[in-house]
Amino acid sequence: MATAGTAFSFSFPSLTAAVASEDPNNHGEWDYDQNGPSMWGEIAPDFKVCEMGTQQSPINLESKSAIHTQLNDLTFDYHLSALHIVNNGHTIQVNPDHNNHLTLATDKFDLLQFHFHHPSEHVIANEHFPMEAHFVHRNSQGELAVVGIFIKEGRENHVLKTFWEQMPEKKGPSRLVNGHVNIHQLLPNKKASYRYMGSLTTPPCSQIVRWIIFEEPIEASSEQIQAFAKIYPHNNRPVQPNNHRMIIEG
Ligand SMILES: [Zn+2]
């Protein structure tokens, strides 16, 4: 069991459901409207934890209630990659080829995919950002580490621009992204983060995620944010009860 250089430990139930959730053909009929977050627990037996779980995500993050420590344990090994982009009916997702990694303490995770939410799912002191990107990683034991990056309104983002120009407006199969993109350039400069144990923010809401939420947002232009919002006006799950979970900041 990896402990990421911190004092908490946790157990990981089956990953089968989490992997299934990445398959656009394998969803129950959930969405962010009629079959929205308050209904998810009723849609399928596998989704029960969305309703009953006590370690659900996203949550509100506040410096004043976090445990402060020095966390220099993240190494991103992201490269120029061939990428596929897909509108899976819930978000715009990008799937890289398999040479991108995150090392968390001594634990190596492969980057599986990244995707976007509008507005942000996590909030800082109850404030949303316009968007949030989630970089989903998995290690050889099947444990997940998801890096959350807030997106605020500012300058045009040239990395996002490549994706946005090829963003499928309707749900459909994935397409090869034209042009190679160095996704390392999507990361903020400062690596200070909040860490906590939580869940997938979409059904089946499996409580298997080590969350790493960067404090420093990246920027996108208001036009870029609006272009995403035109496809997904609100694909964010509301904030879930913290239930006295430990949040580490460092
Ligand atoms: Zn997400």
Short mmCIF file of C-alpha atoms and ligand atoms in Angstrom, two decimals:
data_model
loop_
_atom_site.label_atom_id
_atom_site.label_comp_id
_atom_site.label_asym_id
_atom_site.label_seq_id
_atom_site.Cartn_x
_atom_site.Cartn_y
_atom_site.Cartn_z
CA MET A 1 0.00 0.00 0.00
CA ALA A 2 1.49 3.28 -1.06
CA THR A 3 1.10 6.13 1.38
CA ALA A 4 2.30 8.97 -0.84
CA GLY A 5 4.65 10.17 1.87
CA THR A 6 1.75 11.17 4.07
CA ALA A 7 0.19 9.75 7.16
CA PHE A 8 -3.10 8.52 5.80
CA SER A 9 -3.85 5.11 4.39
CA PHE A 10 -6.86 3.75 2.63
CA SER A 11 -8.27 0.73 0.87
CA PHE A 12 -9.24 0.34 -2.76
CA PRO A 13 -12.33 -1.63 -3.78
CA SER A 14 -12.73 -3.05 -7.26
CA LEU A 15 -11.71 -0.87 -10.14
CA THR A 16 -13.92 -2.64 -12.64
CA ALA A 17 -16.68 -0.10 -12.33
CA ALA A 18 -14.28 2.82 -12.64
CA VAL A 19 -12.80 1.48 -15.82
CA ALA A 20 -16.26 0.79 -17.20
CA SER A 21 -17.15 4.44 -16.64
CA GLU A 22 -14.51 5.41 -19.19
CA ASP A 23 -16.34 3.45 -21.85
CA PRO A 24 -18.91 5.74 -23.48
CA ASN A 25 -21.03 2.72 -24.39
CA ASN A 26 -21.14 1.34 -20.90
CA HIS A 27 -22.97 4.07 -18.95
CA GLY A 28 -26.31 3.86 -17.25
CA GLU A 29 -28.67 6.62 -18.30
CA TRP A 30 -27.16 9.29 -16.12
CA ASP A 31 -26.71 12.94 -16.95
CA TYR A 32 -26.64 16.38 -15.33
CA ASP A 33 -30.32 17.17 -15.95
CA GLN A 34 -33.34 14.86 -15.52
CA ASN A 35 -31.12 11.98 -14.42
CA GLY A 36 -28.79 14.33 -12.61
CA PRO A 37 -26.56 13.94 -9.54
CA SER A 38 -29.41 13.68 -7.00
CA MET A 39 -30.75 10.68 -8.95
CA TRP A 40 -27.53 8.83 -9.70
CA GLY A 41 -27.76 6.48 -6.73
CA GLU A 42 -31.15 5.22 -8.00
CA ILE A 43 -30.21 4.65 -11.63
CA ALA A 44 -28.27 1.39 -11.24
CA PRO A 45 -27.32 -0.91 -8.35
CA ASP A 46 -23.65 -0.21 -9.17
CA PHE A 47 -24.25 3.52 -8.59
CA LYS A 48 -25.53 3.12 -5.01
CA VAL A 49 -22.32 4.52 -3.56
CA CYS A 50 -23.11 7.85 -5.27
CA GLU A 51 -25.91 8.16 -2.68
CA MET A 52 -24.57 6.13 0.26
CA GLY A 53 -20.83 6.80 0.09
CA THR A 54 -19.17 8.86 2.79
CA GLN A 55 -16.02 9.72 0.81
CA GLN A 56 -17.58 11.34 -2.22
CA SER A 57 -16.15 14.03 -4.50
CA PRO A 58 -16.00 16.89 -5.25
CA ILE A 59 -15.68 18.81 -1.98
CA ASN A 60 -15.04 22.31 -0.71
CA LEU A 61 -11.34 22.96 -0.01
CA GLU A 62 -10.22 25.54 2.52
CA SER A 63 -6.75 26.37 3.68
CA LYS A 64 -7.94 27.08 7.22
CA SER A 65 -9.26 23.55 7.71
CA ALA A 66 -6.38 21.75 5.95
CA ILE A 67 -3.33 20.13 7.49
CA HIS A 68 -0.29 22.02 6.21
CA THR A 69 2.83 20.14 5.28
CA GLN A 70 5.69 20.11 2.79
CA LEU A 71 4.74 17.95 -0.23
CA ASN A 72 7.45 17.82 -2.87
CA ASP A 73 6.49 14.37 -4.02
CA LEU A 74 4.98 14.91 -7.50
CA THR A 75 6.91 14.27 -10.70
CA PHE A 76 5.13 14.70 -14.01
CA ASP A 77 6.60 12.83 -16.93
CA TYR A 78 4.33 14.08 -19.69
CA HIS A 79 5.49 14.16 -23.31
CA LEU A 80 4.54 15.10 -26.80
CA SER A 81 1.87 12.53 -27.44
CA ALA A 82 -0.47 11.22 -30.05
CA LEU A 83 -3.92 12.02 -28.67
CA HIS A 84 -7.51 11.08 -29.35
CA ILE A 85 -10.39 13.40 -28.49
CA VAL A 86 -13.92 12.23 -27.77
CA ASN A 87 -17.26 13.74 -26.82
CA ASN A 88 -18.57 10.88 -24.62
CA GLY A 89 -21.91 12.48 -23.85
CA HIS A 90 -20.76 13.70 -20.43
CA THR A 91 -17.61 15.67 -21.21
CA ILE A 92 -14.90 16.30 -23.76
CA GLN A 93 -12.14 13.79 -23.04
CA VAL A 94 -8.64 13.41 -24.44
CA ASN A 95 -6.93 10.01 -24.47
CA PRO A 96 -3.15 10.09 -24.84
CA ASP A 97 -0.97 7.22 -25.95
CA HIS A 98 0.78 5.37 -23.17
CA ASN A 99 3.99 7.23 -22.43
CA ASN A 100 2.78 9.78 -19.90
CA HIS A 101 3.30 9.21 -16.20
CA LEU A 102 2.91 10.75 -12.79
CA THR A 103 5.14 9.66 -9.94
CA LEU A 104 3.60 10.27 -6.54
CA ALA A 105 6.31 9.69 -3.92
CA THR A 106 7.70 6.40 -5.30
CA ASP A 107 4.47 5.22 -6.89
CA LYS A 108 4.24 5.40 -10.69
CA PHE A 109 0.89 6.09 -12.36
CA ASP A 110 0.00 6.04 -16.09
CA LEU A 111 -2.05 8.89 -17.48
CA LEU A 112 -5.24 7.31 -18.85
CA GLN A 113 -7.16 10.38 -19.97
CA PHE A 114 -8.04 13.95 -19.13
CA HIS A 115 -11.37 15.75 -19.43
CA PHE A 116 -13.12 18.95 -18.49
CA HIS A 117 -15.94 20.23 -16.31
CA HIS A 118 -17.85 23.53 -16.53
CA PRO A 119 -18.07 25.06 -14.00
CA SER A 120 -15.45 23.61 -11.65
CA GLU A 121 -16.43 20.67 -9.46
CA HIS A 122 -14.14 21.37 -6.50
CA VAL A 123 -14.50 24.77 -4.90
CA ILE A 124 -12.01 26.82 -2.88
CA ALA A 125 -13.67 28.48 0.12
CA ASN A 126 -17.01 27.82 -1.60
CA GLU A 127 -15.99 29.61 -4.80
CA HIS A 128 -16.17 27.91 -8.20
CA PHE A 129 -13.73 28.47 -11.01
CA PRO A 130 -15.16 28.65 -14.55
CA MET A 131 -13.73 25.21 -15.40
CA GLU A 132 -11.76 22.28 -13.99
CA ALA A 133 -9.63 19.72 -15.85
CA HIS A 134 -9.15 16.22 -14.44
CA PHE A 135 -6.06 14.18 -15.31
CA VAL A 136 -6.86 10.56 -14.46
CA HIS A 137 -3.92 8.24 -13.65
CA ARG A 138 -3.73 4.59 -12.60
CA ASN A 139 -0.90 2.58 -11.07
CA SER A 140 -0.08 -1.11 -11.52
CA GLN A 141 -2.28 -1.98 -8.52
CA GLY A 142 -5.25 -0.31 -10.20
CA GLU A 143 -5.30 2.63 -7.78
CA LEU A 144 -6.32 6.01 -9.21
CA ALA A 145 -4.69 9.40 -8.75
CA VAL A 146 -6.61 12.29 -10.27
CA VAL A 147 -5.01 15.71 -10.68
CA GLY A 148 -7.51 18.56 -10.73
CA ILE A 149 -6.52 21.81 -12.43
CA PHE A 150 -8.74 24.86 -12.18
CA ILE A 151 -9.17 27.05 -15.24
CA LYS A 152 -9.79 30.76 -14.73
CA GLU A 153 -10.66 33.38 -17.30
CA GLY A 154 -7.62 35.14 -18.73
CA ARG A 155 -5.37 34.78 -21.75
CA GLU A 156 -6.11 32.37 -24.55
CA ASN A 157 -4.65 28.95 -23.78
CA HIS A 158 -2.63 27.73 -26.76
CA VAL A 159 -2.57 24.11 -25.65
CA LEU A 160 -6.32 24.03 -25.17
CA LYS A 161 -6.71 25.81 -28.50
CA THR A 162 -5.52 22.70 -30.36
CA PHE A 163 -8.19 20.61 -28.61
CA TRP A 164 -10.91 23.23 -28.82
CA GLU A 165 -10.48 23.55 -32.59
CA GLN A 166 -11.16 19.82 -32.87
CA MET A 167 -13.75 19.49 -30.11
CA PRO A 168 -16.65 17.27 -31.27
CA GLU A 169 -19.93 19.08 -30.60
CA LYS A 170 -21.96 15.87 -30.43
CA LYS A 171 -21.41 12.54 -28.71
CA GLY A 172 -19.54 10.14 -30.95
CA PRO A 173 -16.45 8.02 -31.48
CA SER A 174 -13.00 9.36 -30.66
CA ARG A 175 -10.88 11.05 -33.31
CA LEU A 176 -7.15 11.43 -33.63
CA VAL A 177 -6.09 14.96 -32.64
CA ASN A 178 -4.43 16.65 -35.56
CA GLY A 179 -0.99 17.86 -34.40
CA HIS A 180 1.12 16.75 -31.46
CA VAL A 181 0.61 18.57 -28.21
CA ASN A 182 2.92 18.68 -25.22
CA ILE A 183 0.37 18.27 -22.46
CA HIS A 184 3.02 19.12 -19.87
CA GLN A 185 2.35 22.72 -20.87
CA LEU A 186 -1.15 22.44 -19.42
CA LEU A 187 0.23 22.15 -15.88
CA PRO A 188 0.43 25.26 -13.69
CA ASN A 189 3.91 26.46 -12.67
CA LYS A 190 3.39 26.14 -8.94
CA LYS A 191 2.71 22.67 -7.66
CA ALA A 192 1.14 23.52 -4.29
CA SER A 193 -1.93 21.34 -3.94
CA TYR A 194 -4.72 20.06 -1.77
CA ARG A 195 -4.81 16.29 -1.26
CA TYR A 196 -7.60 14.11 0.01
CA MET A 197 -9.21 10.69 -0.49
CA GLY A 198 -12.41 10.73 -2.48
CA SER A 199 -14.35 9.30 -5.38
CA LEU A 200 -15.02 9.52 -9.07
CA THR A 201 -17.32 12.53 -9.57
CA THR A 202 -19.41 10.58 -12.09
CA PRO A 203 -21.24 7.26 -11.71
CA PRO A 204 -20.34 4.75 -10.37
CA CYS A 205 -18.77 7.25 -7.90
CA SER A 206 -16.22 4.63 -6.74
CA GLN A 207 -14.32 5.74 -3.65
CA ILE A 208 -10.90 4.91 -5.02
CA VAL A 209 -9.36 8.25 -5.88
CA ARG A 210 -6.36 10.02 -4.44
CA TRP A 211 -7.22 13.61 -5.32
CA ILE A 212 -4.51 16.17 -5.98
CA ILE A 213 -5.99 19.61 -6.65
CA PHE A 214 -3.56 22.31 -7.71
CA GLU A 215 -4.08 25.65 -6.03
CA GLU A 216 -2.78 27.68 -8.95
CA PRO A 217 -5.28 27.82 -11.83
CA ILE A 218 -4.32 27.88 -15.49
CA GLU A 219 -5.93 30.36 -17.86
CA ALA A 220 -8.27 30.19 -20.82
CA SER A 221 -9.94 33.02 -22.67
CA SER A 222 -13.56 33.84 -22.09
CA GLU A 223 -14.21 32.70 -25.70
CA GLN A 224 -12.63 29.33 -24.95
CA ILE A 225 -14.67 28.89 -21.79
CA GLN A 226 -17.85 29.86 -23.64
CA ALA A 227 -17.06 27.44 -26.48
CA PHE A 228 -16.93 24.56 -24.00
CA ALA A 229 -20.03 25.81 -22.17
CA LYS A 230 -21.92 25.78 -25.45
CA ILE A 231 -21.43 22.01 -25.60
CA TYR A 232 -21.60 21.35 -21.83
CA PRO A 233 -23.32 24.23 -19.99
CA HIS A 234 -23.10 22.43 -16.64
CA ASN A 235 -21.36 19.07 -16.27
CA ASN A 236 -20.30 19.48 -12.66
CA ARG A 237 -21.44 17.35 -9.75
CA PRO A 238 -22.35 19.49 -6.71
CA VAL A 239 -20.04 19.63 -3.70
CA GLN A 240 -20.40 16.58 -1.41
CA PRO A 241 -20.19 16.40 2.40
CA ASN A 242 -16.63 16.33 3.66
CA ASN A 243 -17.52 13.96 6.55
CA HIS A 244 -14.45 14.97 8.55
CA ARG A 245 -11.99 13.78 5.94
CA MET A 246 -8.40 14.84 6.28
CA ILE A 247 -7.36 17.44 3.71
CA ILE A 248 -3.66 18.07 3.30
CA GLU A 249 -2.26 21.25 1.80
CA GLY A 250 1.32 21.61 0.72
ZN ZN B 1 -13.88 14.77 -13.94
#
